[in-house]
């Protein structure tokens, strides 16, 4: 399949109005830094902190930091206070260190050092805490500017912290929780000799009907892991924008998106974010992630931030894929692809179809393992690895995309290539200084895309078309930030779009036998039902689910008894009654919600598992012991299959059961 990006580039140049419109849209997504914005976010954060809205304050202080606030040390110090109140003591310590590194005022040092001492005591780091206390005492003794009242307050606080330290020293030492989980965390891994990131229970097959696909090599039980894979590339999706509570209309954006809540490199939940030095959008969980992102892709993406946000996540994934792979590997595979394409054209001229050519290369199914030939697009040693070669060879299904869609994809890629040409072009050349100088001179003098950019553009266009059938939505269960409810209020959110070369081998089925969960940028594929030996391993594609849901909604009356909106209403009613302590009413509404979820997703679905978890909490709090134990058992069974035994909800269910089983026998059959 030929993807002549230069043809679309020429056409795009003849349509300057399209390009101007695109740049006008990008201007709305400005991602630069502004000290006025930093001041606004800092002051708004202070207001929220005074109102004890610590989560909102934390987000606003992070926005201030992202804009390189002139009062950076104060922003870090204030954010450390919010983190302390939220119980994130390690992150609080990191922000205290950042504040001091940014020149935190000497007159305020005792205050921030006392906070540091308290964090260290709460973390059990007594020796470090003692050293900081001595440092504070020395500063107080030397600071003649302190009023007698302030001095007394500080000394009283030190005295209280010394008492806490003494109590900690004399308390029994508990084994760290992480240490007790070490054995639990070790899952038996039987390496697959042919497929990277896959367990030995699966094999890779090929035929012209199903293409490459995974098959069970033995009988597989529900809950067994089949694939554990790191994304080749992932890009954080902004997601839906939420206004902070009680936010008024302002010049500056107070909306909260995934970009404010998750690391842009590893997708970890953000607390004390580390900002990019060049833009106000990218944020990271640590200096390490910030450095890795800059080295591998963000140094190129940073000046393109507004355009990438405008074009959307698929364009961004396409660019990041070629940046992570590197120009040398991209160029090699594009040239190899054109060489292979010529051979296939020759075969077709002799009357042989592409599928026949491929089948003759792949061989017949059923051959013994010794005689079995290479599966198409495996590496020279016959292994299928999660490499760029595997990504490049994922199917595009270009013939199924409309001309309009292909043009829009091409226009997006041309816009990115033009921006790359305006930026530092030497990123495309890995040759000598002389070759880099020639490349820069060519781009300066010519309005045409350079040969190197045409290669990158072709690869990006290929990836963009691949994404429509190979992209994986990275999702997470996000708990509500409200602490008012005694019952978990959570929703599944889409965090990112990623490419997983091995997971992409799974074909779609409306009746899948697998479940997919994520931890950061890693995916785990588990069996959701028994899979007999020889059966294909399949899952339900995101887009296919959306189409099915849309068709079903059109087929139903708007608010039929089984409509999902009715289920959401029942769920919210359950939350309301639970807040009032009316457990029986809450359970009644939640059972109705569960019936609707089961009808839509199935009784063994992960969605049903999350609803059962809520019902277990309500029954536990309502002291309906017998029904609570039954619900706990069912919820644990479902969630263990989809999320594994170390899932937080699974472990909470186990704790609830243990607590109930400790009750006297006479209470075990009590019903509320």
XYZ file of C-alpha atoms in Angstrom:
672
model
C 0.000 0.000 0.000
C 1.492 3.307 -1.113
C 1.033 6.344 1.150
C 2.404 9.263 -0.907
C 2.488 12.012 1.693
C 4.192 14.368 -0.801
C 1.056 14.268 -2.984
C -1.109 15.369 -0.082
C 1.497 17.986 0.922
C 1.320 19.526 -2.547
C -2.476 19.544 -2.378
C -2.439 21.070 1.108
C -0.212 23.909 -0.132
C -2.883 24.714 -2.719
C -5.410 25.083 0.078
C -3.913 27.789 2.356
C -7.335 28.520 3.895
C -7.382 25.045 5.502
C -3.961 25.596 6.989
C -4.837 29.075 8.265
C -7.991 27.708 9.896
C -5.963 24.944 11.555
C -3.487 27.452 12.993
C -6.345 29.647 14.265
C -7.669 26.629 16.166
C -4.208 25.847 17.533
C -3.907 29.404 18.874
C -6.725 28.599 21.317
C -4.642 25.802 22.819
C -1.726 28.037 23.783
C 0.661 26.134 26.054
C 3.274 28.801 26.767
C 4.214 30.169 30.187
C 2.828 33.419 31.628
C 3.856 34.915 35.006
C 0.406 36.546 35.274
C -1.196 33.102 35.097
C 1.243 31.848 37.742
C 0.234 34.666 40.098
C -3.483 34.007 39.549
C -3.155 30.254 40.205
C -1.041 30.831 43.320
C -3.522 33.311 44.824
C -6.487 31.112 43.896
C -4.666 28.156 45.472
C -4.161 30.182 48.673
C -7.893 30.960 48.762
C -8.840 27.295 48.373
C -6.289 26.311 51.034
C -7.814 28.766 53.538
C -11.210 27.170 52.810
C -9.633 23.728 53.469
C -10.125 22.697 49.857
C -6.729 21.010 49.822
C -7.204 18.954 46.646
C -8.259 22.026 44.644
C -5.396 24.014 46.174
C -2.939 21.280 45.184
C -4.064 21.405 41.530
C -3.927 25.213 41.423
C -0.445 25.366 42.982
C 0.709 22.847 40.358
C -0.691 25.081 37.609
C 1.242 28.010 39.102
C 4.441 25.945 39.114
C 3.865 24.987 35.454
C 3.944 28.674 34.525
C 7.330 29.234 36.224
C 5.951 31.452 38.965
C 8.303 34.278 40.021
C 7.549 33.088 43.567
C 8.370 29.451 42.779
C 9.743 28.692 46.259
C 6.508 29.908 47.890
C 4.407 27.850 45.443
C 6.348 24.705 46.310
C 6.085 25.474 50.050
C 2.341 26.090 49.825
C 1.871 22.921 47.788
C 3.825 20.973 50.419
C 1.317 22.201 53.027
C -1.610 20.947 50.922
C 0.142 17.596 50.459
C 0.701 17.360 54.212
C -3.001 17.893 54.958
C -3.895 15.249 52.354
C -1.522 12.747 53.990
C 1.027 12.517 51.148
C 4.121 12.880 53.326
C 6.790 11.648 50.892
C 5.596 14.103 48.247
C 5.428 16.823 50.890
C 9.122 16.247 51.674
C 10.029 16.482 47.992
C 8.256 19.832 47.661
C 9.963 21.151 50.792
C 13.327 20.291 49.212
C 12.247 22.002 45.963
C 11.174 25.122 47.877
C 14.550 25.326 49.601
C 16.402 24.749 46.323
C 14.452 27.691 44.824
C 15.592 30.061 47.607
C 12.806 29.848 50.194
C 13.043 32.961 52.447
C 15.267 32.505 55.474
C 12.726 34.129 57.812
C 10.214 31.364 56.957
C 12.659 28.454 57.255
C 11.655 27.386 60.812
C 8.024 26.942 59.702
C 8.816 24.725 56.725
C 11.450 22.756 58.660
C 8.921 21.959 61.383
C 6.596 20.596 58.691
C 9.501 18.511 57.409
C 10.122 17.172 60.918
C 6.487 16.144 61.299
C 6.548 14.335 57.947
C 9.694 12.450 58.909
C 8.167 11.416 62.241
C 4.993 10.176 60.554
C 7.136 8.172 58.128
C 9.139 6.671 61.009
C 12.432 8.323 59.984
C 13.329 9.327 63.530
C 17.055 9.986 63.111
C 16.461 12.405 60.238
C 13.702 14.112 62.239
C 16.065 14.639 65.185
C 18.620 16.258 62.871
C 16.020 18.668 61.466
C 14.825 19.599 64.992
C 18.397 20.543 65.951
C 18.634 22.648 62.790
C 15.376 24.484 63.645
C 16.514 25.173 67.214
C 19.754 26.632 65.889
C 17.913 28.899 63.432
C 15.524 30.146 66.126
C 18.425 30.911 68.479
C 20.285 32.886 65.775
C 17.303 34.778 64.306
C 17.027 38.064 66.250
C 14.138 39.288 64.071
C 11.662 36.837 65.612
C 9.142 38.359 68.030
C 8.884 36.774 71.467
C 5.390 35.462 70.632
C 6.560 33.787 67.410
C 9.581 32.358 69.221
C 7.370 30.846 71.935
C 5.002 29.303 69.355
C 7.904 27.708 67.486
C 9.548 26.386 70.668
C 6.201 24.959 71.845
C 5.838 23.179 68.493
C 9.359 21.773 68.788
C 8.545 20.499 72.277
C 5.437 18.723 70.927
C 7.442 17.139 68.097
C 10.065 15.892 70.571
C 7.308 14.178 72.559
C 6.045 12.551 69.350
C 9.564 11.421 68.505
C 9.967 9.853 71.962
C 6.651 8.009 71.579
C 7.718 6.717 68.174
C 11.019 5.438 69.550
C 9.255 3.412 72.229
C 6.497 2.026 69.984
C 6.860 -1.519 68.577
C 8.360 -1.686 65.101
C 5.923 -3.047 62.527
C 6.975 -4.886 59.417
C 6.510 -2.564 56.435
C 3.387 -3.393 54.462
C 5.369 -3.499 51.231
C 7.653 -6.189 52.673
C 4.745 -8.414 53.679
C 3.414 -8.242 50.121
C 6.659 -9.270 48.459
C 5.657 -12.880 48.004
C 2.151 -11.937 46.860
C 3.540 -9.652 44.183
C 5.495 -12.467 42.578
C 3.321 -14.041 39.919
C 4.600 -17.183 38.291
C 5.930 -16.200 34.854
C 6.513 -18.955 32.333
C 8.221 -17.150 29.472
C 6.985 -17.606 25.924
C 9.896 -18.444 23.651
C 8.263 -16.991 20.527
C 6.204 -13.970 21.643
C 7.636 -11.269 23.888
C 5.478 -10.227 26.874
C 3.233 -13.296 26.446
C 2.875 -16.310 28.736
C 3.688 -19.795 27.483
C -0.023 -20.651 27.402
C -0.468 -18.800 24.083
C 0.958 -19.250 20.591
C 0.958 -17.118 17.445
C -0.856 -18.489 14.393
C -1.582 -17.141 10.915
C -4.044 -17.725 8.096
C -5.463 -15.561 5.339
C -8.891 -15.365 7.014
C -7.929 -14.443 10.602
C -4.506 -12.957 9.893
C -2.073 -13.203 12.790
C -3.874 -14.290 15.946
C -3.243 -15.807 19.371
C -4.360 -19.337 20.290
C -4.388 -21.219 23.616
C -1.720 -23.949 23.799
C -3.439 -25.572 26.804
C -6.664 -25.304 28.762
C -6.737 -21.883 30.443
C -8.703 -21.024 33.589
C -10.530 -17.697 34.262
C -8.195 -15.124 35.809
C -4.992 -16.550 34.300
C -2.658 -13.920 32.846
C -1.984 -14.303 29.130
C -0.046 -11.140 28.209
C 1.791 -8.517 30.270
C 3.124 -5.795 28.007
C 4.589 -2.297 28.234
C 3.227 0.133 25.656
C 5.589 0.865 22.771
C 4.200 4.377 22.968
C 1.391 6.091 24.868
C -0.024 9.620 24.832
C -2.115 11.074 27.634
C -5.613 12.025 26.478
C -6.912 15.336 27.861
C -10.261 13.678 28.604
C -13.290 15.632 29.701
C -12.669 19.001 31.342
C -14.042 19.518 34.831
C -14.306 22.877 36.541
C -13.019 23.076 40.098
C -15.904 23.445 42.518
C -17.054 27.068 43.015
C -14.881 28.304 40.124
C -15.903 31.669 38.691
C -15.307 32.721 35.095
C -11.770 34.062 34.733
C -9.200 34.848 32.061
C -7.198 31.817 33.121
C -8.247 28.222 32.691
C -9.330 26.583 35.957
C -10.538 23.379 34.325
C -9.039 20.059 35.430
C -8.158 17.389 32.850
C -6.120 14.183 32.764
C -3.165 16.436 31.933
C -3.364 17.909 35.450
C -3.906 14.585 37.206
C -1.488 12.129 35.559
C 2.190 11.975 34.592
C 2.590 12.642 30.863
C 5.253 9.927 30.625
C 4.322 6.983 32.893
C 0.612 7.906 33.505
C 1.082 7.646 37.296
C -1.367 9.751 39.349
C 0.179 13.182 39.950
C 0.558 14.795 43.337
C 3.645 17.027 43.379
C 4.114 17.483 39.642
C 7.409 18.400 37.976
C 6.707 20.817 35.082
C 8.310 20.873 31.653
C 10.808 23.726 31.383
C 9.499 24.778 27.972
C 5.685 24.547 28.123
C 2.899 24.793 30.686
C 1.103 21.634 29.518
C 3.444 18.681 30.121
C 3.764 17.608 33.759
C 5.588 14.656 35.277
C 5.622 12.682 38.510
C 9.408 12.959 38.921
C 12.564 14.460 37.461
C 13.378 11.031 36.051
C 10.169 10.900 33.996
C 10.667 14.497 32.855
C 14.210 13.701 31.706
C 13.233 10.455 29.933
C 10.384 12.201 28.131
C 12.664 15.049 27.036
C 15.357 12.716 25.743
C 13.022 10.393 23.822
C 10.355 12.685 22.379
C 9.325 15.828 24.255
C 12.257 17.982 23.145
C 10.722 17.745 19.657
C 7.067 17.826 20.733
C 7.376 20.774 23.142
C 7.218 23.589 20.526
C 4.403 21.709 18.735
C 2.197 21.432 21.842
C -0.679 23.699 20.728
C -0.856 22.077 17.287
C -0.822 18.544 18.726
C -3.642 19.354 21.154
C -5.639 20.741 18.225
C -5.019 17.800 15.898
C -5.941 15.222 18.515
C -4.408 12.229 20.210
C -4.047 9.999 17.102
C -1.820 12.567 15.384
C 0.176 12.872 18.592
C 0.605 9.089 18.913
C 1.753 8.906 15.270
C 4.443 11.544 15.864
C 5.604 10.075 19.158
C 5.882 6.607 17.614
C 8.439 7.741 15.020
C 10.314 9.839 17.598
C 10.636 6.903 19.998
C 11.713 4.578 17.163
C 14.313 7.016 15.814
C 14.803 8.205 12.259
C 17.302 5.488 11.291
C 14.905 2.631 12.083
C 11.900 4.418 10.578
C 13.809 5.130 7.366
C 15.040 1.538 7.109
C 11.541 0.048 7.449
C 9.909 2.535 5.047
C 12.501 1.702 2.376
C 12.148 -2.024 3.063
C 8.369 -1.698 2.788
C 8.631 -0.125 -0.659
C 10.983 -2.925 -1.737
C 8.570 -5.603 -0.505
C 5.658 -3.783 -2.129
C 7.372 -3.957 -5.512
C 7.833 -7.716 -5.103
C 4.134 -8.109 -4.264
C 3.154 -6.073 -7.324
C 5.260 -8.428 -9.455
C 3.524 -11.421 -7.870
C 0.125 -9.887 -8.598
C 1.165 -9.292 -12.208
C 1.797 -13.056 -12.426
C -1.802 -13.620 -11.290
C -1.097 -14.322 -7.609
C -2.990 -12.389 -4.936
C -1.255 -10.807 -1.934
C -2.963 -13.239 0.430
C -1.795 -16.202 -1.659
C 1.729 -14.817 -1.690
C 1.601 -14.413 2.082
C 0.114 -17.875 2.662
C 2.815 -19.482 0.542
C 5.389 -17.689 2.686
C 3.675 -18.567 5.941
C 2.998 -22.174 5.060
C 0.070 -24.361 5.934
C -1.424 -24.565 9.421
C -1.062 -27.825 11.257
C 2.605 -28.382 10.452
C 4.709 -29.634 13.330
C 6.568 -26.982 15.342
C 9.891 -28.096 13.830
C 8.691 -27.720 10.254
C 6.520 -24.632 10.823
C 7.760 -21.653 8.791
C 7.988 -18.078 9.992
C 4.792 -16.157 10.750
C 4.612 -13.003 8.563
C 6.341 -9.926 10.034
C 8.207 -11.859 12.733
C 11.878 -11.026 13.121
C 14.673 -13.008 11.471
C 14.921 -15.451 14.395
C 11.182 -16.238 14.157
C 10.253 -14.300 17.304
C 7.502 -11.701 17.537
C 8.773 -8.859 19.711
C 7.140 -5.637 20.841
C 9.546 -3.654 18.664
C 9.068 -0.867 16.151
C 9.148 -3.474 13.394
C 6.044 -5.063 14.947
C 4.348 -1.660 15.204
C 5.226 -0.736 11.621
C 3.747 -3.974 10.281
C 0.374 -3.659 12.025
C -2.410 -3.527 9.424
C -3.699 -0.122 8.281
C -6.819 -1.359 6.429
C -6.243 1.686 4.192
C -8.657 0.367 1.583
C -11.482 0.602 4.138
C -10.862 4.259 5.039
C -12.819 6.863 3.077
C -10.902 9.315 0.837
C -12.131 12.167 3.068
C -10.736 10.511 6.159
C -7.407 9.777 4.490
C -7.169 13.395 3.372
C -7.819 14.700 6.908
C -5.176 12.347 8.307
C -2.738 13.472 5.620
C -3.482 17.151 6.252
C -2.737 16.625 9.962
C 0.578 14.905 9.190
C 1.574 17.613 6.685
C 0.880 20.269 9.350
C 3.150 18.418 11.793
C 5.887 18.010 9.155
C 5.788 21.733 8.359
C 6.141 22.562 12.049
C 9.052 20.148 12.318
C 10.673 21.869 9.351
C 10.327 25.245 11.097
C 11.852 23.788 14.281
C 15.346 22.248 14.554
C 15.691 19.921 11.550
C 18.882 18.270 12.790
C 16.761 15.854 14.847
C 16.196 13.974 11.587
C 19.865 13.523 10.786
C 22.094 11.134 12.690
C 25.054 11.709 10.393
C 28.033 14.040 10.555
C 27.951 17.758 11.362
C 28.423 18.418 7.637
C 25.304 16.396 6.713
C 23.325 18.175 9.430
C 24.410 21.559 8.050
C 23.370 20.546 4.525
C 19.986 19.383 5.845
C 19.397 22.672 7.677
C 20.424 24.682 4.605
C 18.043 22.678 2.390
C 15.113 23.288 4.719
C 15.875 26.992 5.044
C 16.017 27.549 1.280
C 13.193 25.238 0.183
C 9.466 25.329 0.857
C 9.315 21.656 -0.096
C 9.474 18.977 2.569
C 12.913 17.419 2.763
C 13.350 13.740 1.788
C 13.825 12.925 5.480
C 10.552 14.599 6.446
C 8.742 12.827 3.622
C 9.918 9.501 5.071
C 8.786 10.506 8.568
C 5.503 11.815 7.168
C 4.806 8.564 5.344
C 5.475 6.544 8.498
C 3.287 8.863 10.597
C 0.430 8.620 8.102
C 0.755 4.831 8.210
C 0.579 4.843 12.021
C -2.389 7.206 12.058
C -4.376 4.840 9.831
C -3.242 1.849 11.925
C -4.566 3.439 15.096
C -8.212 3.160 14.083
C -8.040 -0.624 14.459
C -4.951 -1.089 16.675
C -5.037 1.719 19.257
C -5.805 0.680 22.812
C -7.612 2.993 25.220
C -5.710 2.952 28.527
C -8.365 3.173 31.243
C -8.420 3.495 34.997
C -10.969 3.398 37.783
C -10.977 6.858 39.335
C -12.404 7.251 42.816
C -14.444 10.335 43.654
C -12.470 13.072 45.419
C -15.380 13.691 47.785
C -14.819 12.325 51.243
C -18.476 12.804 52.210
C -19.682 9.386 51.056
C -19.007 6.220 53.025
C -19.518 4.143 49.883
C -17.010 4.215 47.011
C -18.071 6.442 44.126
C -15.949 5.608 41.109
C -16.003 5.721 37.333
C -13.926 4.277 34.528
C -11.994 7.017 32.719
C -9.892 6.960 29.562
C -6.381 8.098 30.453
C -4.406 7.618 27.269
C -4.167 6.091 23.826
C -1.389 3.542 23.384
C 0.105 1.037 20.971
C 0.727 -2.474 22.309
C 2.204 -4.600 19.484
C 1.498 -7.983 21.119
C -1.941 -7.095 22.498
C -2.842 -5.828 19.008
C -2.609 -9.436 17.797
C -5.896 -10.166 19.583
C -8.790 -10.174 17.124
C -12.174 -8.670 17.969
C -15.159 -10.649 19.166
C -18.527 -9.491 20.490
C -18.234 -12.462 22.862
C -14.666 -11.986 24.180
C -12.871 -14.503 26.384
C -10.396 -11.991 27.851
C -10.375 -8.929 30.092
C -7.855 -6.090 29.870
C -6.570 -4.000 32.811
C -3.856 -1.360 33.060
C -1.193 -0.253 35.509
C 0.437 2.919 34.248
C 1.644 2.212 30.712
C 1.485 -1.584 31.175
C -1.409 -3.794 30.097
C -2.389 -7.183 31.507
C -4.631 -9.474 29.460
C -6.399 -12.145 31.543
C -8.781 -14.935 30.645
C -12.322 -13.917 31.614
C -13.745 -17.424 31.044
C -12.368 -20.943 30.509
C -10.455 -21.133 27.209
C -9.927 -24.686 25.888
C -6.732 -25.672 24.128
C -6.731 -24.624 20.458
C -9.338 -21.872 20.872
C -8.516 -18.366 19.617
C -7.922 -15.702 22.275
C -10.068 -12.642 21.506
C -11.240 -9.443 23.115
C -13.783 -6.713 22.451
C -12.399 -3.653 20.662
C -13.239 -0.248 22.074
C -14.758 1.134 18.863
C -16.845 -1.990 18.268
C -18.330 -1.637 21.754
C -19.220 1.998 21.049
C -20.992 1.026 17.821
C -22.942 -1.752 19.534
C -23.990 0.559 22.362
C -25.087 3.233 19.899
C -27.174 0.707 17.946
C -28.782 -0.548 21.125
C -29.654 2.954 22.324
C -31.283 3.707 18.966
C -33.280 0.463 19.242
C -34.556 1.165 22.764
C -36.974 3.765 24.044
C -35.124 6.699 25.547
C -35.743 5.854 29.196
C -36.736 2.209 29.094
C -36.495 0.212 32.299
C -33.100 -1.150 31.243
C -31.590 2.146 30.034
C -28.150 2.883 31.483
C -29.274 6.356 32.548
C -31.839 4.705 34.827
C -28.990 2.675 36.289
C -26.969 5.843 36.949
C -29.979 7.430 38.676
C -30.402 4.338 40.874
C -26.692 4.426 41.684
C -26.840 8.092 42.743
C -29.936 7.421 44.867
C -28.025 4.622 46.586
C -25.153 7.039 47.298
C -27.592 9.573 48.752
C -29.328 7.076 51.055
C -25.958 5.687 52.163
C -24.821 9.188 53.144
C -27.960 9.464 55.308
C -27.214 6.067 56.873
C -30.352 4.485 55.361
C -28.610 1.273 54.362
C -31.684 -0.768 53.451
C -32.922 1.879 51.009
C -29.418 2.302 49.594
C -29.098 -1.459 49.014
C -32.507 -1.597 47.283
C -31.536 1.081 44.751
C -28.105 -0.408 44.174
C -29.554 -3.876 43.482
C -31.649 -2.254 40.745
C -28.542 -0.577 39.324
C -26.735 -3.940 39.331
C -29.585 -5.575 37.363
C -29.224 -2.932 34.626
C -25.419 -3.245 34.541
C -25.705 -7.038 34.312
C -28.199 -6.760 31.443
C -25.842 -4.448 29.557
C -22.403 -5.896 30.347
C -23.065 -9.406 31.698
C -23.037 -10.886 35.238
C -19.302 -11.667 35.112
C -18.172 -8.297 33.691
C -15.765 -5.962 35.456
C -18.523 -3.302 35.471
C -20.764 -5.659 37.468
C -17.820 -6.384 39.781
C -17.449 -2.689 40.671
C -21.181 -2.385 41.396
C -21.082 -5.504 43.599
C -18.179 -3.943 45.501
C -20.388 -0.919 46.295
C -23.241 -3.204 47.425
C -20.831 -5.122 49.670
C -19.796 -1.831 51.325
C -23.434 -0.856 51.922
C -24.354 -4.257 53.372
C -21.205 -4.244 55.535
C -21.993 -0.783 56.934
C -25.640 -1.746 57.386
C -24.630 -4.868 59.346
C -26.544 -7.197 56.991
C -23.984 -9.872 57.735
C -25.250 -12.897 55.821
C -26.037 -11.052 52.585
C -22.809 -9.041 52.918
C -20.728 -12.229 53.020
C -22.485 -13.619 49.920
C -22.012 -10.343 48.023
C -18.363 -10.090 49.089
C -17.724 -13.598 47.762
C -19.351 -12.829 44.416
C -17.635 -9.432 44.020
C -14.240 -10.924 44.900
C -14.676 -13.743 42.364
C -15.542 -11.328 39.535
C -12.900 -8.681 40.326
C -10.117 -11.252 40.875
C -10.647 -12.587 37.338
C -10.439 -9.146 35.748
C -8.047 -7.257 38.031
C -5.970 -9.910 39.802
C -5.692 -10.795 43.511
C -3.619 -7.703 44.407
C -6.295 -5.254 43.277
C -7.152 -2.700 46.012
C -10.881 -3.482 45.888
C -10.235 -7.240 46.109
C -8.075 -6.729 49.190
C -10.688 -4.465 50.817
C -13.322 -7.167 50.223
C -11.063 -9.703 51.939
C -10.658 -7.358 54.925
C -14.444 -6.883 55.169
C -14.974 -10.676 55.133
C -12.339 -11.211 57.838
C -13.985 -8.553 59.991
C -17.450 -10.093 59.612
C -16.227 -13.630 60.280
C -14.775 -12.490 63.622
C -18.303 -11.673 64.846
C -20.096 -14.118 67.189
C -21.859 -16.978 65.401
C -25.251 -15.693 66.562
C -24.765 -12.576 64.417
C -23.614 -14.256 61.214
C -27.197 -14.762 59.994
C -28.409 -11.341 61.046
C -30.277 -9.369 58.378
C -30.716 -5.594 58.605
